[in-house]
Amino acid sequence: MLINPYIYCVLEQVLKQVKMFLPGSMHLEEKYHMKKLICILVFIIPVAAFAQQPWLNDSPLDPGWKYVGNATFSAGVAAAPAVADSAGLLDLPFTETWDQGFSASNWILPSPDNNWIIDTTAGNPPPCANFWCQPYRFYFSQALISDTLDAMAWTCASILLEFDMKINAYNTLGDEVLKVELYRNGSWKQLALFNDHGSTGWLHYKINIDSVQGQICQLIFVVEGTNSADVSNWYLDNIMVTPECRSPRDLWGFYTNFTTHLTWRPPDCHPTGTPVSVQHLIFDDGSWESGLRMNAGELGWFGNEFPVWSTTGMLQNVSLYFMDNGSGTPQTLSVDIYNAAHNLLGSSPIFDAGPANTWIDVPLPSIAFSNDFFAMVKFNSLPGDPYYLALDENGPWAATDLAWHINANGNWSKATAFGTIPGVFLCRATILAYGDAPIISDSATLLGYDIYRSQLFGSPPFSRCNTSLLADTSYYDVNINWPWFHYFVKAVFRNQADSSILCEPASDTIMPLYVGNDNLTQGRFVLAPNPANNLISLETPLTNDYAEIFVTNLSGQTVLSRKITETKTQLDISALPAGVYFVRVTGEKTVQVGKLIKL
């Protein structure tokens, strides 16, 4: 519907009278259609007479549809906006305070004549973005879309969207709304919906958007309704998208014999709420027809491409089959994992490639991947000739030619360059696959851990204990004369895109449990199973009248205790919440300390 501004002044007054006579019990959707019908019946002829005026720019939309520039979308699902190339991505953390207007961060205003303005007289503090009611519009929808945000490095993080909003309402019928939506993985998802139920002051909102970790995304703020005059202003300020890397978990420790013993769990890098399933990726038929290797003293890689398409998750294990043609010997190898762009995602520990003619399982340190990846066996200038990596040349996937080679200069080629026919190596992978998972590109890599110790009695500053990054999740702080120090652990993540340090999240700070000098027994008790759900069995040599067991939570509260009269004792932990607990077994002159994980 094309609206003449002079007619609109009259139309606005008529609509106000119409609202007065609509029944209060009428549903909002019924009011919407009633008002639209009256507008068409009363003003269709005058509006048509002015249809060609240059300042007529608004169009009628059927209920349930909205218009954003050249993109029409229904039920909140939009046509995908243009995604900027890598040079135009906005890095996280991202903050918009509107000091440089819409252009500094490349905000998109799709409608040719948009009501979104930069208001230098309002804000929290000024300036701010303002959807102003003028020029007045009927059955309208206007969007403010962010440039593309880059969350690709943040694969082990919580990501939070925050913004301030203020509403200056004229009529409070609830017909006008502001929608906040997120574009990722080719579709829009509504994050929040605000109605015009009255004027507000500045309010601060927080929305968890962990689902974008490892992806690029865009934000859209859409104001739509039946009459823009009902809300004079929708103010928007201080938009922030902030990632926070996940920290080491469940740090605990005890002090004895001038040594502090610390252990902790790695950061939980699984996206929140994401279903996980174990999948075994097998492309060979279990038999081999030939094989390839690098000879002694040569550097190179052989391995498989894994065409998993839209699958995303964590690599847990690689299984390899080496064949013996009579000249090979067991050698020390490793496996490197690459993404589809041939960027290194992670590596296995070194392993012995032998004996031959059997499957060898190689554990991986939970390497994040998205879409196709490569598992490549590294032959690193070995002192002797290794066994051959077996090649399947007649299986169901052989014709797809998944076998690859990397030479010492880093150049990639198909393994057929060595004279073999197309095939697939006997190289298999086990993954944890995410159900609705991020698209990981330049993902974060956990490099290791740093340990920090306070001054006496927890006083700052904290000093780094270790001289180099730790790969393990335990640490012994030796030659400590007093037990009254506090500790925390930092995880150090690297951004694979540029090898810079991405973040160093810290664990909670603890004071280790003091069990005294020279009174921790050499023989430790045994808990099984651990982790456990219901019953656990404890075995200890402490079986006198003074022996007791205490189970405490991370806050130091004793949640379970019992005297020990036999070497084996059963405990029912089914009533305990899931988490980490300390188990302390005390004797007449001894103390034993351990850790229990309740599932």
Coordinates of C-alpha atoms in Angstrom, one line a residue, residues 5-549:
P5 CA 1.8 11.6 3.9
Y6 CA -1.1 14.1 3.8
I7 CA -3.7 11.3 3.8
Y8 CA -1.7 9.5 6.4
C9 CA -2.3 12.3 8.9
V10 CA -6.0 11.7 8.5
L11 CA -5.6 8.0 8.5
E12 CA -3.7 8.0 11.8
Q13 CA -6.5 9.8 13.5
V14 CA -9.1 7.5 12.1
L15 CA -7.1 4.5 13.3
K16 CA -6.9 5.9 16.8
Q17 CA -10.7 6.1 16.8
V18 CA -10.9 2.6 15.4
K19 CA -8.8 1.3 18.3
M20 CA -11.2 2.9 20.8
F21 CA -14.2 0.9 19.3
L22 CA -12.5 -2.4 18.9
P23 CA -13.7 -4.8 21.7
G24 CA -11.2 -5.2 24.5
S25 CA -11.5 -9.0 24.4
M26 CA -10.6 -9.1 20.7
H27 CA -7.5 -11.1 20.0
L28 CA -4.5 -9.2 18.7
E29 CA -4.5 -11.0 15.4
E30 CA -8.3 -10.1 15.0
K31 CA -7.5 -6.4 15.7
Y32 CA -4.7 -6.5 13.1
H33 CA -7.0 -7.8 10.4
M34 CA -9.9 -5.5 11.4
K35 CA -7.7 -2.4 11.2
K36 CA -6.2 -3.4 7.9
L37 CA -9.7 -4.0 6.4
I38 CA -10.9 -0.5 7.5
C39 CA -7.7 1.1 6.0
I40 CA -8.3 -0.6 2.7
L41 CA -12.1 0.2 2.5
V42 CA -11.7 3.8 3.6
F43 CA -8.5 4.8 1.8
I44 CA -7.9 2.5 -1.2
I45 CA -9.2 5.1 -3.7
P46 CA -7.3 8.2 -2.3
V47 CA -4.1 6.2 -1.9
A48 CA -4.3 4.9 -5.5
A49 CA -4.7 8.5 -6.7
F50 CA -1.3 9.4 -5.2
A51 CA 0.4 6.1 -6.1
Q52 CA 3.1 7.7 -8.4
Q53 CA 4.3 10.4 -6.0
P54 CA 8.1 10.3 -5.5
W55 CA 7.8 10.2 -1.6
L56 CA 5.5 7.2 -1.6
N57 CA 7.8 4.3 -0.5
D58 CA 6.0 1.8 1.7
S59 CA 4.4 -1.5 0.5
P60 CA 1.6 -3.6 1.9
L61 CA 2.6 -7.0 3.3
D62 CA 0.3 -9.9 4.0
P63 CA 0.1 -11.0 7.6
G64 CA 3.0 -13.3 8.5
W65 CA 5.4 -11.8 6.0
K66 CA 7.9 -9.0 6.3
Y67 CA 10.1 -7.1 3.9
V68 CA 13.8 -6.3 4.3
G69 CA 15.2 -4.7 1.2
N70 CA 15.1 -7.3 -1.5
A71 CA 14.8 -10.2 0.9
T72 CA 11.3 -11.5 1.7
F73 CA 11.0 -14.0 4.5
S74 CA 8.2 -15.8 6.3
A75 CA 7.8 -16.9 9.9
G76 CA 11.1 -15.4 11.0
V77 CA 13.2 -17.3 8.5
A78 CA 15.1 -15.0 6.1
A79 CA 16.8 -15.3 2.9
A80 CA 20.5 -15.5 3.7
P81 CA 22.3 -12.1 3.7
A82 CA 25.5 -11.7 1.9
V83 CA 28.4 -13.0 4.0
A84 CA 31.6 -11.0 3.9
D85 CA 34.9 -12.6 2.9
S86 CA 37.6 -13.3 5.5
A87 CA 39.0 -9.8 5.2
G88 CA 35.7 -8.2 6.2
L89 CA 34.9 -10.3 9.3
L90 CA 34.4 -8.6 12.6
D91 CA 36.6 -10.2 15.3
L92 CA 35.3 -11.1 18.7
P93 CA 35.0 -9.6 21.2
F94 CA 32.7 -7.1 19.4
T95 CA 31.4 -3.9 20.9
E96 CA 29.1 -1.3 19.2
T97 CA 28.5 2.0 21.0
W98 CA 27.5 3.9 17.8
D99 CA 30.1 6.6 18.2
Q100 CA 31.1 6.2 14.5
G101 CA 27.5 5.7 13.2
F102 CA 26.4 2.7 11.2
S103 CA 29.3 2.7 8.8
A104 CA 32.3 2.0 11.1
S105 CA 31.1 -1.6 11.7
N106 CA 29.3 -1.9 8.3
W107 CA 25.8 -2.2 9.7
I108 CA 23.3 -3.0 6.9
L109 CA 20.1 -1.1 6.4
P110 CA 18.3 -3.1 3.7
S111 CA 15.2 -0.9 3.2
P112 CA 15.9 2.0 0.8
D113 CA 14.1 4.5 3.2
N114 CA 14.8 3.3 6.7
N115 CA 13.5 4.6 10.0
W116 CA 16.7 3.5 11.8
I117 CA 18.8 6.6 12.7
I118 CA 21.8 7.4 14.9
D119 CA 20.5 9.6 17.7
T120 CA 23.1 11.8 19.3
T121 CA 20.6 13.1 21.9
A122 CA 19.8 9.7 23.5
G123 CA 21.7 6.7 24.6
N124 CA 23.3 4.9 27.5
P125 CA 25.3 7.2 27.2
P126 CA 24.7 8.9 23.8
P127 CA 24.7 8.2 21.0
C128 CA 22.6 5.2 20.2
A129 CA 20.7 3.5 17.4
N130 CA 17.0 4.6 17.3
F131 CA 14.1 3.2 15.3
W132 CA 12.1 6.4 15.0
C133 CA 8.4 6.2 14.3
Q134 CA 8.6 8.8 11.5
P135 CA 7.8 8.7 8.7
Y136 CA 4.8 6.9 9.9
R137 CA 4.3 3.4 8.5
F138 CA 1.6 0.7 8.3
Y139 CA 2.2 -3.0 8.3
F140 CA 5.9 -2.4 8.2
S141 CA 9.1 -4.3 8.9
Q142 CA 12.5 -2.7 9.0
A143 CA 15.8 -4.4 9.8
L144 CA 19.2 -3.4 11.2
I145 CA 21.7 -6.2 10.3
S146 CA 25.3 -6.5 11.6
D147 CA 28.3 -7.3 9.4
T148 CA 29.6 -10.9 9.7
L149 CA 31.0 -11.7 13.1
D150 CA 33.9 -14.1 13.3
A151 CA 33.6 -16.7 16.1
M152 CA 35.6 -19.4 14.2
A153 CA 38.5 -19.4 16.7
W154 CA 36.2 -19.7 19.7
T155 CA 35.6 -23.5 19.7
C156 CA 36.0 -24.0 23.5
A157 CA 34.1 -21.0 24.8
S158 CA 30.9 -19.6 26.1
I159 CA 29.6 -16.7 23.9
L160 CA 27.3 -14.0 25.2
L161 CA 25.2 -11.4 23.4
E162 CA 24.4 -8.3 25.5
F163 CA 22.6 -5.0 24.6
D164 CA 20.8 -2.1 26.2
M165 CA 17.3 -1.2 25.1
K166 CA 14.7 1.5 25.9
I167 CA 11.1 1.9 24.6
N168 CA 9.2 5.1 24.3
A169 CA 5.6 3.9 23.7
Y170 CA 2.7 6.1 22.6
N171 CA -0.1 3.4 22.4
T172 CA 0.4 0.1 24.3
L173 CA -1.6 -2.4 22.2
G174 CA 1.3 -4.8 21.8
D175 CA 1.0 -4.7 18.0
E176 CA 4.6 -3.4 17.5
V177 CA 7.5 -5.7 18.3
L178 CA 11.3 -5.7 18.1
K179 CA 12.8 -9.1 17.2
V180 CA 16.4 -10.1 17.8
E181 CA 17.6 -12.9 15.5
L182 CA 20.8 -14.8 14.7
Y183 CA 22.0 -16.0 11.3
R184 CA 24.2 -19.1 11.3
N185 CA 24.4 -22.3 9.3
G186 CA 22.2 -20.9 6.6
S187 CA 19.2 -20.0 8.6
W188 CA 17.8 -17.4 11.1
K189 CA 17.0 -18.2 14.7
Q190 CA 14.9 -15.9 16.9
L191 CA 16.7 -15.0 20.1
A192 CA 14.2 -12.6 21.7
L193 CA 10.9 -10.8 21.1
F194 CA 9.9 -7.5 22.7
N195 CA 6.4 -6.1 22.6
D196 CA 5.2 -2.5 23.1
H197 CA 3.6 -3.1 26.5
G198 CA 4.6 0.4 27.7
S199 CA 7.5 2.7 28.0
T200 CA 10.7 1.5 29.8
G201 CA 13.9 3.0 31.0
W202 CA 17.2 1.6 29.9
L203 CA 17.3 -2.2 30.4
H204 CA 20.2 -4.5 30.0
Y205 CA 19.7 -7.9 28.3
K206 CA 22.0 -11.0 28.1
I207 CA 21.5 -13.9 25.7
N208 CA 23.6 -17.0 25.5
I209 CA 24.7 -17.7 21.9
D210 CA 27.1 -20.7 22.5
S211 CA 25.7 -22.2 19.3
V212 CA 27.8 -19.9 17.2
Q213 CA 31.2 -21.1 18.6
G214 CA 33.4 -22.1 15.7
Q215 CA 31.3 -20.3 13.1
I216 CA 30.6 -17.0 11.4
C217 CA 27.3 -15.4 12.1
Q218 CA 25.2 -12.2 11.9
L219 CA 22.7 -10.4 14.1
I220 CA 19.5 -8.7 13.0
F221 CA 17.3 -6.3 15.0
V222 CA 13.9 -6.0 13.3
V223 CA 11.1 -3.6 14.2
E224 CA 7.7 -4.5 12.7
G225 CA 4.0 -3.9 13.4
T226 CA 0.8 -2.4 12.1
N227 CA 1.4 1.3 12.9
S228 CA 4.8 2.8 13.7
A229 CA 3.2 5.7 15.5
D230 CA 2.3 3.4 18.4
V231 CA 6.0 3.4 19.6
S232 CA 7.8 6.7 19.1
N233 CA 11.3 5.2 19.7
W234 CA 13.0 1.9 20.0
Y235 CA 16.4 2.8 21.4
L236 CA 19.3 0.3 21.1
D237 CA 22.8 0.7 22.6
N238 CA 26.0 -1.0 23.8
I239 CA 25.7 -4.2 21.7
M240 CA 28.4 -6.7 22.8
V241 CA 29.3 -10.2 21.6
T242 CA 31.8 -11.5 24.2
P243 CA 33.5 -14.9 24.2
E244 CA 34.9 -16.5 27.3
C245 CA 37.1 -19.6 27.0
R246 CA 36.2 -22.5 29.1
S247 CA 38.5 -23.0 32.1
P248 CA 40.1 -26.0 33.8
R249 CA 37.7 -27.8 36.1
D250 CA 37.6 -29.3 39.5
L251 CA 41.0 -28.2 40.7
W252 CA 41.9 -29.9 44.0
G253 CA 45.0 -30.8 46.0
F254 CA 46.6 -31.7 49.3
Y255 CA 49.8 -30.8 51.1
T256 CA 52.1 -33.2 52.8
N257 CA 55.9 -33.8 53.2
F258 CA 56.7 -30.2 52.0
T259 CA 54.9 -30.9 48.7
T260 CA 51.6 -29.7 47.3
H261 CA 49.9 -32.3 45.1
L262 CA 47.5 -30.7 42.5
T263 CA 45.1 -32.3 40.0
W264 CA 42.4 -30.9 37.7
R265 CA 40.2 -31.8 34.8
P266 CA 40.5 -30.3 31.2
P267 CA 38.1 -27.6 30.0
D268 CA 34.8 -29.0 28.8
C269 CA 34.9 -28.1 25.1
H270 CA 31.7 -29.8 24.1
P271 CA 29.1 -27.2 23.1
T272 CA 26.4 -26.7 25.7
G273 CA 23.3 -28.8 25.1
T274 CA 24.8 -30.6 22.0
P275 CA 24.0 -34.3 21.7
V276 CA 27.1 -36.4 21.2
S277 CA 27.4 -39.8 19.5
V278 CA 30.4 -42.1 19.0
Q279 CA 31.0 -42.9 15.3
H280 CA 33.5 -45.2 13.7
L281 CA 34.6 -44.0 10.2
I282 CA 35.7 -46.9 8.1
F283 CA 36.3 -46.6 4.3
D284 CA 38.4 -49.8 3.7
D285 CA 37.1 -53.3 3.3
G286 CA 39.4 -54.8 5.9
S287 CA 41.9 -56.2 3.4
W288 CA 44.9 -54.8 1.6
E289 CA 46.4 -55.2 -1.9
S290 CA 49.5 -53.0 -1.6
G291 CA 51.1 -50.5 0.7
L292 CA 53.2 -47.3 0.9
R293 CA 55.9 -45.9 3.2
M294 CA 58.7 -43.4 3.5
N295 CA 62.1 -45.1 3.6
A296 CA 64.7 -44.6 6.3
G297 CA 65.9 -41.0 6.6
E298 CA 63.0 -39.6 4.5
L299 CA 60.3 -37.2 5.8
G300 CA 56.8 -37.5 4.5
W301 CA 53.2 -38.4 5.3
F302 CA 50.7 -41.0 4.0
G303 CA 47.0 -41.1 5.0
N304 CA 43.4 -40.8 4.2
E305 CA 40.9 -38.1 3.5
F306 CA 37.7 -38.6 5.5
P307 CA 34.7 -37.2 3.5
V308 CA 32.3 -36.6 6.4
W309 CA 30.7 -33.6 4.9
S310 CA 28.6 -31.7 7.5
T311 CA 29.7 -33.8 10.5
T312 CA 31.4 -31.9 13.3
G313 CA 32.9 -33.1 16.5
M314 CA 36.0 -34.3 18.2
L315 CA 38.5 -36.9 16.9
Q316 CA 39.3 -39.5 19.6
N317 CA 41.2 -42.3 18.0
V318 CA 42.9 -43.5 14.8
S319 CA 43.3 -47.2 13.9
L320 CA 46.1 -48.2 11.5
Y321 CA 47.1 -51.4 9.8
F322 CA 50.8 -51.8 8.8
M323 CA 51.8 -54.7 6.5
D324 CA 55.2 -56.5 6.5
N325 CA 56.7 -57.4 3.1
G326 CA 59.8 -58.8 4.7
S327 CA 62.0 -55.6 4.9
G328 CA 60.2 -53.4 7.4
T329 CA 60.9 -53.0 11.2
P330 CA 59.0 -51.4 14.0
Q331 CA 59.5 -47.6 14.0
T332 CA 58.2 -44.7 16.1
L333 CA 55.6 -42.7 14.1
S334 CA 52.8 -40.1 14.8
V335 CA 49.5 -39.0 13.2
D336 CA 48.8 -35.4 12.1
I337 CA 45.2 -34.3 11.6
Y338 CA 44.5 -31.6 8.9
N339 CA 41.3 -29.8 7.9
A340 CA 40.0 -29.6 4.3
A341 CA 42.2 -26.5 3.7
H342 CA 45.3 -28.5 4.7
N343 CA 45.7 -26.6 8.0
L344 CA 47.0 -28.7 10.9
L345 CA 44.4 -29.3 13.6
G346 CA 46.4 -31.4 16.0
S347 CA 48.7 -34.4 16.4
S348 CA 48.8 -37.7 18.2
P349 CA 51.5 -38.7 20.7
I350 CA 54.3 -40.8 19.1
F351 CA 53.6 -44.5 18.9
D352 CA 55.4 -47.7 17.9
A353 CA 54.2 -48.9 14.5
G354 CA 54.6 -52.6 15.2
P355 CA 54.1 -55.4 15.2
A356 CA 53.0 -55.6 11.6
N357 CA 49.9 -57.3 10.2
T358 CA 47.6 -56.2 13.0
W359 CA 45.5 -53.2 13.9
I360 CA 47.2 -50.5 16.0
D361 CA 45.0 -48.0 18.0
V362 CA 46.5 -44.5 18.3
P363 CA 44.7 -42.3 20.9
L364 CA 44.2 -38.6 20.0
P365 CA 43.9 -35.6 22.4
S366 CA 40.2 -34.7 21.4
I367 CA 41.0 -32.8 18.2
A368 CA 38.1 -30.6 17.0
F369 CA 37.1 -30.9 13.4
S370 CA 34.3 -29.8 11.1
N371 CA 33.5 -31.3 7.7
D372 CA 36.2 -33.2 5.8
F373 CA 39.5 -33.9 7.5
F374 CA 42.7 -35.8 6.8
A375 CA 44.5 -38.3 9.1
M376 CA 48.1 -38.5 7.9
V377 CA 50.8 -40.8 9.3
K378 CA 54.1 -38.9 9.7
F379 CA 57.3 -40.8 8.8
N380 CA 59.9 -38.5 10.4
S381 CA 63.3 -39.3 9.0
L382 CA 63.3 -42.7 10.7
P383 CA 66.6 -44.6 11.5
G384 CA 65.3 -47.7 9.8
D385 CA 62.8 -48.8 7.2
P386 CA 59.3 -48.9 8.7
Y387 CA 56.4 -51.3 7.8
Y388 CA 54.1 -50.3 4.9
L389 CA 50.8 -48.5 5.6
A390 CA 48.4 -51.0 4.0
L391 CA 46.3 -49.9 1.0
D392 CA 42.9 -51.2 0.0
E393 CA 42.6 -51.1 -3.8
N394 CA 39.3 -53.0 -4.5
G395 CA 37.0 -52.1 -1.7
P396 CA 33.7 -50.2 -2.1
W397 CA 35.4 -46.8 -1.5
A398 CA 38.7 -47.5 -3.4
A399 CA 37.5 -45.8 -6.6
T400 CA 36.9 -42.5 -4.7
D401 CA 40.8 -42.3 -4.3
L402 CA 40.9 -41.2 -0.6
A403 CA 44.7 -42.0 -0.2
W404 CA 47.0 -38.9 0.0
H405 CA 50.7 -38.0 0.4
I406 CA 52.5 -35.0 1.7
N407 CA 56.2 -34.6 0.8
A408 CA 59.0 -33.0 2.9
N409 CA 58.2 -29.5 1.4
G410 CA 54.6 -29.7 2.5
N411 CA 53.2 -30.3 -1.0
W412 CA 50.0 -32.5 -1.2
S413 CA 49.3 -35.1 -3.9
K414 CA 47.2 -38.2 -4.3
A415 CA 49.0 -41.4 -3.4
T416 CA 48.6 -42.6 -7.0
A417 CA 51.6 -40.4 -7.8
F418 CA 53.6 -43.3 -6.4
G419 CA 52.3 -45.7 -9.0
T420 CA 49.5 -47.3 -7.2
I421 CA 45.9 -47.4 -8.5
P422 CA 43.2 -45.4 -6.6
G423 CA 42.5 -46.7 -3.2
V424 CA 42.1 -46.0 0.5
F425 CA 44.6 -46.7 3.3
L426 CA 43.6 -49.0 6.2
C427 CA 43.3 -46.0 8.4
R428 CA 40.1 -45.6 10.4
A429 CA 38.9 -42.9 12.8
T430 CA 36.7 -42.8 15.9
I431 CA 34.9 -39.5 16.6
L432 CA 32.5 -37.9 19.0
A433 CA 29.9 -36.3 16.6
Y434 CA 27.9 -33.3 17.6
G435 CA 24.2 -33.2 16.6
D436 CA 23.8 -29.4 16.2
A437 CA 27.4 -28.4 16.3
P438 CA 29.6 -25.5 15.2
I439 CA 31.4 -25.2 11.9
I440 CA 35.0 -25.2 13.1
S441 CA 37.5 -23.5 10.9
D442 CA 40.3 -21.6 12.6
S443 CA 39.7 -23.5 15.9
A444 CA 41.4 -23.0 19.2
T445 CA 44.1 -25.5 20.3
L446 CA 44.8 -26.2 24.0
L447 CA 48.6 -25.8 24.3
G448 CA 48.8 -26.7 28.0
Y449 CA 48.5 -25.4 31.5
D450 CA 50.2 -22.9 33.9
I451 CA 50.2 -23.2 37.7
Y452 CA 50.0 -20.1 39.9
R453 CA 50.8 -19.9 43.6
S454 CA 49.9 -17.1 46.0
Q455 CA 52.0 -15.6 48.8
L456 CA 51.4 -17.0 52.3
F457 CA 47.7 -17.2 53.4
G458 CA 46.5 -16.5 49.9
S459 CA 47.9 -13.0 49.6
P460 CA 48.6 -11.6 46.2
P461 CA 50.5 -11.5 43.9
F462 CA 50.3 -15.0 42.4
S463 CA 53.5 -16.3 40.8
R464 CA 53.8 -18.9 38.0
C465 CA 55.3 -22.1 39.4
N466 CA 56.1 -24.0 36.2
T467 CA 58.9 -22.9 33.8
S468 CA 57.2 -24.4 30.7
L469 CA 53.6 -25.3 29.7
L470 CA 52.3 -28.6 31.3
A471 CA 50.7 -31.2 29.1
D472 CA 49.5 -33.3 32.1
T473 CA 46.6 -32.5 34.4
S474 CA 48.6 -32.9 37.6
Y475 CA 51.4 -31.0 39.3
Y476 CA 53.7 -31.4 42.3
D477 CA 54.9 -28.1 43.9
V478 CA 58.0 -29.3 45.8
N479 CA 60.1 -27.7 48.6
I480 CA 57.1 -25.8 50.1
N481 CA 57.7 -25.1 53.7
W482 CA 54.2 -24.1 54.6
P483 CA 50.7 -25.4 53.6
W484 CA 48.9 -22.1 53.6
F485 CA 49.3 -21.2 49.9
H486 CA 46.5 -20.8 47.4
Y487 CA 46.6 -22.0 43.8
F488 CA 44.9 -21.7 40.5
V489 CA 45.5 -23.2 37.0
K490 CA 45.3 -21.5 33.6
A491 CA 44.6 -23.2 30.4
V492 CA 46.5 -21.7 27.4
F493 CA 44.7 -21.7 24.1
R494 CA 46.2 -20.8 20.7
N495 CA 44.3 -19.4 17.7
Q496 CA 45.2 -21.7 14.8
A497 CA 44.5 -18.9 12.3
D498 CA 47.6 -16.9 13.2
S499 CA 49.2 -19.0 16.1
S500 CA 48.6 -16.2 18.6
I501 CA 47.6 -16.8 22.2
L502 CA 43.8 -16.7 22.1
C503 CA 43.0 -16.8 25.8
E504 CA 44.1 -18.0 29.2
P505 CA 41.1 -18.9 31.3
A506 CA 41.7 -19.6 35.0
S507 CA 40.2 -22.2 37.3
D508 CA 38.8 -21.5 40.7
T509 CA 41.4 -20.7 43.4
I510 CA 41.8 -23.3 46.1
M511 CA 43.8 -23.9 49.3
P512 CA 45.0 -27.5 49.3
L513 CA 43.9 -29.8 52.1
Y514 CA 46.6 -30.1 54.8
V515 CA 47.2 -33.6 55.9
G516 CA 50.4 -33.0 57.9
N517 CA 54.0 -33.8 57.4
D518 CA 55.2 -37.5 57.4
N519 CA 51.7 -38.9 58.0
L520 CA 50.5 -39.8 54.5
T521 CA 50.8 -43.6 54.1
Q522 CA 52.8 -45.1 51.3
G523 CA 49.9 -47.5 50.5
R524 CA 47.0 -45.7 49.0
F525 CA 43.4 -46.9 49.2
V526 CA 41.6 -48.2 46.1
L527 CA 38.2 -46.9 44.9
A528 CA 36.4 -48.9 42.3
P529 CA 34.6 -48.1 40.1
N530 CA 35.7 -44.5 39.7
P531 CA 33.9 -42.6 38.2
A532 CA 30.7 -44.3 39.6
N533 CA 26.9 -43.9 39.8
N534 CA 25.7 -45.9 42.8
L535 CA 27.9 -48.3 44.7
I536 CA 31.7 -48.0 45.2
S537 CA 34.1 -50.4 46.8
L538 CA 36.9 -49.1 49.0
E539 CA 39.9 -51.2 49.9
T540 CA 42.4 -50.0 52.5
P541 CA 44.9 -51.6 55.0
L542 CA 43.5 -49.3 57.7
T543 CA 41.2 -51.5 59.7
N544 CA 41.5 -50.5 63.4
D545 CA 39.1 -48.9 65.8
Y546 CA 40.2 -45.5 64.8
A547 CA 39.9 -45.9 61.0
E548 CA 37.1 -43.7 59.3
I549 CA 36.2 -42.6 55.8

